[in-house]
């Protein structure tokens, strides 16, 4: 679907211009965009009869919400990396950056008087934050329960937007697709850095301090879910370009998040 490819490049450039903030970029990690979620969103919206103006507005605003959520998630990581004087200020700036990106989407949606979408996104942010609290405070009783929460965290924004625009075919597959990708990323991070959020949660839940055994359990879960997902994609009545890109997850997995504010 050529419009998707064009939109992804155009939207990325638009987001870059929206979130440039020289002061913040000097002191905290640069904002990142999840290109897999941008692909899912553009695929969902390209199946609707919405005007190009509204499609672009939705893509930009929803991705700003995602960036805000991701930026707030950086606060614990910031604490680990900055064990020195000034770490408190870095943490505060990270929180403020997330709030800043959140505010941008309200402004953009207000320009088209789309208060129904504002209400939907606000409710979804609350939903995602509740899932995160359950996950990070170790409320799940099993690894399966934890992974179910991860699935909700990863896909709730995409699924709710799909419901809002009444395009649920892609949304129904997106949740599993994004989950498989997140679990693959978590394993790659754990192997490279020695730990990752999901691996650490798995160790706590299973009372197993062996990273290798947790990774093996996650790999087994991925294999099962990937087999189920492959069938869903093959049977879905989706645009060939969308199906091809979704199918690429079975062949390789690149990082989902890419910096979108350039150096300098």
mmCIF file of C-alpha atoms in Angstrom, residues 11-246:
data_model
loop_
_atom_site.group_PDB
_atom_site.id
_atom_site.type_symbol
_atom_site.label_atom_id
_atom_site.label_comp_id
_atom_site.label_asym_id
_atom_site.label_seq_id
_atom_site.Cartn_x
_atom_site.Cartn_y
_atom_site.Cartn_z
ATOM 1 C CA UNK A 11 4.267 11.571 9.599
ATOM 2 C CA UNK A 12 7.762 10.922 10.957
ATOM 3 C CA UNK A 13 8.917 14.289 9.637
ATOM 4 C CA UNK A 14 5.857 15.985 11.125
ATOM 5 C CA UNK A 15 6.469 14.402 14.530
ATOM 6 C CA UNK A 16 10.111 15.495 14.424
ATOM 7 C CA UNK A 17 9.031 19.085 13.959
ATOM 8 C CA UNK A 18 6.436 18.844 16.745
ATOM 9 C CA UNK A 19 8.680 17.500 19.498
ATOM 10 C CA UNK A 20 11.893 19.406 18.910
ATOM 11 C CA UNK A 21 12.870 20.958 22.221
ATOM 12 C CA UNK A 22 16.501 22.015 22.425
ATOM 13 C CA UNK A 23 16.672 22.287 26.217
ATOM 14 C CA UNK A 24 15.088 18.919 26.925
ATOM 15 C CA UNK A 25 17.167 17.220 24.257
ATOM 16 C CA UNK A 26 20.353 18.427 25.951
ATOM 17 C CA UNK A 27 19.625 16.761 29.286
ATOM 18 C CA UNK A 28 17.471 13.679 28.715
ATOM 19 C CA UNK A 29 17.341 10.789 26.269
ATOM 20 C CA UNK A 30 16.084 11.824 22.875
ATOM 21 C CA UNK A 31 12.430 10.980 22.136
ATOM 22 C CA UNK A 32 11.843 7.818 20.156
ATOM 23 C CA UNK A 33 9.115 6.644 17.841
ATOM 24 C CA UNK A 34 7.846 3.093 17.681
ATOM 25 C CA UNK A 35 7.774 2.466 13.941
ATOM 26 C CA UNK A 36 5.850 -0.778 14.274
ATOM 27 C CA UNK A 37 3.018 1.045 16.024
ATOM 28 C CA UNK A 38 3.143 3.830 13.468
ATOM 29 C CA UNK A 39 2.835 1.184 10.745
ATOM 30 C CA UNK A 40 -0.152 -0.415 12.500
ATOM 31 C CA UNK A 41 -1.874 2.940 12.973
ATOM 32 C CA UNK A 42 -1.333 4.041 9.387
ATOM 33 C CA UNK A 43 -2.607 0.664 8.148
ATOM 34 C CA UNK A 44 -5.741 0.979 10.289
ATOM 35 C CA UNK A 45 -6.473 4.539 9.218
ATOM 36 C CA UNK A 46 -5.764 3.911 5.547
ATOM 37 C CA UNK A 47 -8.662 1.448 5.558
ATOM 38 C CA UNK A 48 -11.116 4.145 6.624
ATOM 39 C CA UNK A 49 -12.968 6.797 4.625
ATOM 40 C CA UNK A 50 -11.591 9.593 6.790
ATOM 41 C CA UNK A 51 -10.111 12.586 4.994
ATOM 42 C CA UNK A 52 -6.344 12.714 4.563
ATOM 43 C CA UNK A 53 -6.232 15.692 6.922
ATOM 44 C CA UNK A 54 -7.979 13.780 9.706
ATOM 45 C CA UNK A 55 -5.910 10.636 9.114
ATOM 46 C CA UNK A 56 -2.695 12.621 9.482
ATOM 47 C CA UNK A 57 -3.992 14.419 12.563
ATOM 48 C CA UNK A 58 -4.890 11.107 14.194
ATOM 49 C CA UNK A 59 -1.532 9.543 13.323
ATOM 50 C CA UNK A 60 0.465 12.446 14.735
ATOM 51 C CA UNK A 61 -1.595 12.820 17.889
ATOM 52 C CA UNK A 62 -1.724 9.117 18.749
ATOM 53 C CA UNK A 63 2.017 8.766 18.231
ATOM 54 C CA UNK A 64 2.569 11.769 20.502
ATOM 55 C CA UNK A 65 0.567 9.903 23.144
ATOM 56 C CA UNK A 66 2.810 6.858 22.595
ATOM 57 C CA UNK A 67 5.957 8.974 22.879
ATOM 58 C CA UNK A 68 4.647 10.519 26.105
ATOM 59 C CA UNK A 69 3.943 7.085 27.585
ATOM 60 C CA UNK A 70 7.359 5.810 26.524
ATOM 61 C CA UNK A 71 9.106 8.888 27.924
ATOM 62 C CA UNK A 72 7.454 8.467 31.330
ATOM 63 C CA UNK A 73 8.664 4.848 31.295
ATOM 64 C CA UNK A 74 12.237 6.126 31.086
ATOM 65 C CA UNK A 75 12.153 7.549 34.629
ATOM 66 C CA UNK A 76 13.212 4.313 36.437
ATOM 67 C CA UNK A 77 15.904 3.715 33.804
ATOM 68 C CA UNK A 78 17.122 7.269 34.276
ATOM 69 C CA UNK A 79 17.572 6.608 37.983
ATOM 70 C CA UNK A 80 19.698 3.542 37.277
ATOM 71 C CA UNK A 81 21.914 5.298 34.740
ATOM 72 C CA UNK A 82 22.448 8.569 36.555
ATOM 73 C CA UNK A 83 23.798 7.681 39.994
ATOM 74 C CA UNK A 84 25.354 11.079 40.531
ATOM 75 C CA UNK A 85 24.513 14.634 41.466
ATOM 76 C CA UNK A 86 21.904 15.940 39.102
ATOM 77 C CA UNK A 87 20.033 12.646 38.683
ATOM 78 C CA UNK A 88 17.024 14.149 40.475
ATOM 79 C CA UNK A 89 16.945 16.996 37.967
ATOM 80 C CA UNK A 90 17.237 14.510 35.093
ATOM 81 C CA UNK A 91 14.312 12.527 36.473
ATOM 82 C CA UNK A 92 12.224 15.679 36.835
ATOM 83 C CA UNK A 93 13.010 16.743 33.277
ATOM 84 C CA UNK A 94 12.066 13.294 31.970
ATOM 85 C CA UNK A 95 8.692 13.519 33.704
ATOM 86 C CA UNK A 96 8.144 17.031 32.380
ATOM 87 C CA UNK A 97 9.104 15.917 28.870
ATOM 88 C CA UNK A 98 6.447 13.217 28.988
ATOM 89 C CA UNK A 99 3.901 15.787 30.164
ATOM 90 C CA UNK A 100 5.002 18.157 27.402
ATOM 91 C CA UNK A 101 4.468 15.550 24.677
ATOM 92 C CA UNK A 102 1.093 14.666 26.231
ATOM 93 C CA UNK A 103 -0.010 18.276 26.025
ATOM 94 C CA UNK A 104 0.793 18.461 22.330
ATOM 95 C CA UNK A 105 -1.833 15.906 21.363
ATOM 96 C CA UNK A 106 -4.584 17.783 23.209
ATOM 97 C CA UNK A 107 -3.650 20.915 21.303
ATOM 98 C CA UNK A 108 -3.640 19.172 17.913
ATOM 99 C CA UNK A 109 -6.988 17.463 18.446
ATOM 100 C CA UNK A 110 -8.566 20.666 19.697
ATOM 101 C CA UNK A 111 -7.689 22.246 16.340
ATOM 102 C CA UNK A 112 -10.197 19.947 14.640
ATOM 103 C CA UNK A 113 -12.709 20.032 17.525
ATOM 104 C CA UNK A 114 -12.393 16.269 17.994
ATOM 105 C CA UNK A 115 -13.463 15.946 21.606
ATOM 106 C CA UNK A 116 -14.695 12.373 21.156
ATOM 107 C CA UNK A 117 -11.173 11.319 20.188
ATOM 108 C CA UNK A 118 -9.701 13.281 23.094
ATOM 109 C CA UNK A 119 -12.034 11.420 25.457
ATOM 110 C CA UNK A 120 -11.103 8.060 23.898
ATOM 111 C CA UNK A 121 -7.357 8.714 24.162
ATOM 112 C CA UNK A 122 -7.620 10.016 27.730
ATOM 113 C CA UNK A 123 -9.500 6.878 28.777
ATOM 114 C CA UNK A 124 -6.937 4.683 27.026
ATOM 115 C CA UNK A 125 -4.000 6.419 28.719
ATOM 116 C CA UNK A 126 -5.670 5.766 32.081
ATOM 117 C CA UNK A 127 -6.225 2.133 31.088
ATOM 118 C CA UNK A 128 -2.597 1.636 30.028
ATOM 119 C CA UNK A 129 -1.241 3.245 33.188
ATOM 120 C CA UNK A 130 -3.386 0.932 35.291
ATOM 121 C CA UNK A 131 -1.976 -2.080 33.430
ATOM 122 C CA UNK A 132 1.552 -0.775 34.014
ATOM 123 C CA UNK A 133 0.964 -0.357 37.729
ATOM 124 C CA UNK A 134 -0.300 -3.934 37.971
ATOM 125 C CA UNK A 135 2.704 -5.225 36.061
ATOM 126 C CA UNK A 136 5.446 -3.209 37.769
ATOM 127 C CA UNK A 137 4.070 -3.826 41.255
ATOM 128 C CA UNK A 138 4.078 -7.547 40.512
ATOM 129 C CA UNK A 139 0.333 -8.079 40.872
ATOM 130 C CA UNK A 140 0.161 -10.910 38.277
ATOM 131 C CA UNK A 141 0.077 -14.406 39.764
ATOM 132 C CA UNK A 142 1.814 -16.084 36.847
ATOM 133 C CA UNK A 143 4.064 -15.402 33.861
ATOM 134 C CA UNK A 144 1.051 -15.861 31.573
ATOM 135 C CA UNK A 145 -0.822 -13.178 33.522
ATOM 136 C CA UNK A 146 2.170 -10.844 33.238
ATOM 137 C CA UNK A 147 2.423 -11.409 29.491
ATOM 138 C CA UNK A 148 -1.297 -10.713 29.162
ATOM 139 C CA UNK A 149 -0.696 -7.335 30.813
ATOM 140 C CA UNK A 150 2.243 -6.657 28.502
ATOM 141 C CA UNK A 151 -0.055 -7.392 25.559
ATOM 142 C CA UNK A 152 -2.582 -4.850 26.840
ATOM 143 C CA UNK A 153 0.110 -2.231 27.434
ATOM 144 C CA UNK A 154 1.582 -2.681 23.971
ATOM 145 C CA UNK A 155 -1.651 -2.749 22.002
ATOM 146 C CA UNK A 156 -4.385 -0.877 23.901
ATOM 147 C CA UNK A 157 -3.743 2.406 22.100
ATOM 148 C CA UNK A 158 -3.845 0.754 18.659
ATOM 149 C CA UNK A 159 -6.892 -1.380 19.463
ATOM 150 C CA UNK A 160 -8.894 1.510 20.910
ATOM 151 C CA UNK A 161 -8.167 3.694 17.887
ATOM 152 C CA UNK A 162 -9.217 0.816 15.608
ATOM 153 C CA UNK A 163 -12.470 0.531 17.542
ATOM 154 C CA UNK A 164 -12.999 4.286 17.370
ATOM 155 C CA UNK A 165 -12.673 4.396 13.562
ATOM 156 C CA UNK A 166 -14.543 1.069 13.225
ATOM 157 C CA UNK A 167 -11.676 -0.759 11.508
ATOM 158 C CA UNK A 168 -11.137 -3.834 13.672
ATOM 159 C CA UNK A 169 -9.613 -6.334 11.218
ATOM 160 C CA UNK A 170 -6.074 -5.059 11.697
ATOM 161 C CA UNK A 171 -6.686 -4.172 15.333
ATOM 162 C CA UNK A 172 -7.610 -7.763 16.139
ATOM 163 C CA UNK A 173 -4.270 -9.023 14.827
ATOM 164 C CA UNK A 174 -2.171 -6.065 15.987
ATOM 165 C CA UNK A 175 -2.317 -6.985 19.670
ATOM 166 C CA UNK A 176 -0.663 -10.376 19.105
ATOM 167 C CA UNK A 177 1.738 -8.945 16.522
ATOM 168 C CA UNK A 178 2.946 -6.213 18.868
ATOM 169 C CA UNK A 179 3.227 -8.656 21.775
ATOM 170 C CA UNK A 180 5.451 -11.058 19.830
ATOM 171 C CA UNK A 181 7.649 -8.144 18.810
ATOM 172 C CA UNK A 182 7.908 -6.817 22.368
ATOM 173 C CA UNK A 183 8.861 -10.232 23.762
ATOM 174 C CA UNK A 184 11.521 -10.667 21.081
ATOM 175 C CA UNK A 185 12.935 -7.245 21.927
ATOM 176 C CA UNK A 186 12.946 -8.054 25.648
ATOM 177 C CA UNK A 187 14.931 -11.256 25.028
ATOM 178 C CA UNK A 188 17.426 -9.397 22.829
ATOM 179 C CA UNK A 189 17.877 -6.715 25.510
ATOM 180 C CA UNK A 190 18.336 -9.333 28.240
ATOM 181 C CA UNK A 191 20.972 -11.184 26.234
ATOM 182 C CA UNK A 192 22.872 -7.974 25.497
ATOM 183 C CA UNK A 193 22.462 -6.066 28.769
ATOM 184 C CA UNK A 194 22.003 -8.899 31.255
ATOM 185 C CA UNK A 195 18.454 -7.939 32.207
ATOM 186 C CA UNK A 196 15.198 -6.593 30.822
ATOM 187 C CA UNK A 197 11.846 -5.596 32.281
ATOM 188 C CA UNK A 198 9.963 -8.759 31.308
ATOM 189 C CA UNK A 199 12.829 -11.122 32.169
ATOM 190 C CA UNK A 200 13.177 -9.514 35.610
ATOM 191 C CA UNK A 201 9.428 -9.777 36.203
ATOM 192 C CA UNK A 202 9.535 -13.417 35.124
ATOM 193 C CA UNK A 203 12.313 -14.146 37.592
ATOM 194 C CA UNK A 204 10.299 -12.606 40.423
ATOM 195 C CA UNK A 205 7.106 -14.445 39.535
ATOM 196 C CA UNK A 206 8.764 -17.823 39.044
ATOM 197 C CA UNK A 207 11.269 -17.318 41.869
ATOM 198 C CA UNK A 208 13.958 -18.303 39.419
ATOM 199 C CA UNK A 209 17.112 -16.203 39.280
ATOM 200 C CA UNK A 210 18.395 -17.961 36.166
ATOM 201 C CA UNK A 211 18.076 -15.623 33.181
ATOM 202 C CA UNK A 212 18.568 -18.462 30.709
ATOM 203 C CA UNK A 213 15.602 -20.494 31.970
ATOM 204 C CA UNK A 214 13.320 -17.428 31.887
ATOM 205 C CA UNK A 215 14.442 -16.593 28.354
ATOM 206 C CA UNK A 216 13.768 -20.178 27.304
ATOM 207 C CA UNK A 217 10.239 -19.948 28.716
ATOM 208 C CA UNK A 218 9.667 -16.701 26.836
ATOM 209 C CA UNK A 219 11.022 -18.212 23.624
ATOM 210 C CA UNK A 220 8.590 -21.114 24.000
ATOM 211 C CA UNK A 221 5.705 -18.669 24.483
ATOM 212 C CA UNK A 222 6.826 -16.691 21.416
ATOM 213 C CA UNK A 223 6.955 -19.853 19.302
ATOM 214 C CA UNK A 224 3.389 -20.772 20.236
ATOM 215 C CA UNK A 225 1.991 -17.288 19.746
ATOM 216 C CA UNK A 226 3.895 -16.855 16.499
ATOM 217 C CA UNK A 227 2.355 -20.023 15.061
ATOM 218 C CA UNK A 228 -1.118 -18.806 15.972
ATOM 219 C CA UNK A 229 -0.378 -15.339 14.612
ATOM 220 C CA UNK A 230 0.884 -16.683 11.289
ATOM 221 C CA UNK A 231 -2.443 -18.427 10.691
ATOM 222 C CA UNK A 232 -4.393 -15.287 11.616
ATOM 223 C CA UNK A 233 -2.390 -13.162 9.173
ATOM 224 C CA UNK A 234 -2.737 -15.678 6.351
ATOM 225 C CA UNK A 235 -6.500 -15.927 6.838
ATOM 226 C CA UNK A 236 -7.123 -12.192 7.276
ATOM 227 C CA UNK A 237 -8.572 -10.124 4.439
ATOM 228 C CA UNK A 238 -5.904 -7.444 4.559
ATOM 229 C CA UNK A 239 -4.052 -5.387 1.997
ATOM 230 C CA UNK A 240 -1.116 -7.471 0.591
ATOM 231 C CA UNK A 241 1.378 -4.792 1.633
ATOM 232 C CA UNK A 242 0.115 -4.935 5.232
ATOM 233 C CA UNK A 243 0.213 -8.737 5.280
ATOM 234 C CA UNK A 244 3.748 -8.764 3.869
ATOM 235 C CA UNK A 245 5.009 -6.342 6.500
ATOM 236 C CA UNK A 246 3.277 -8.195 9.312
#
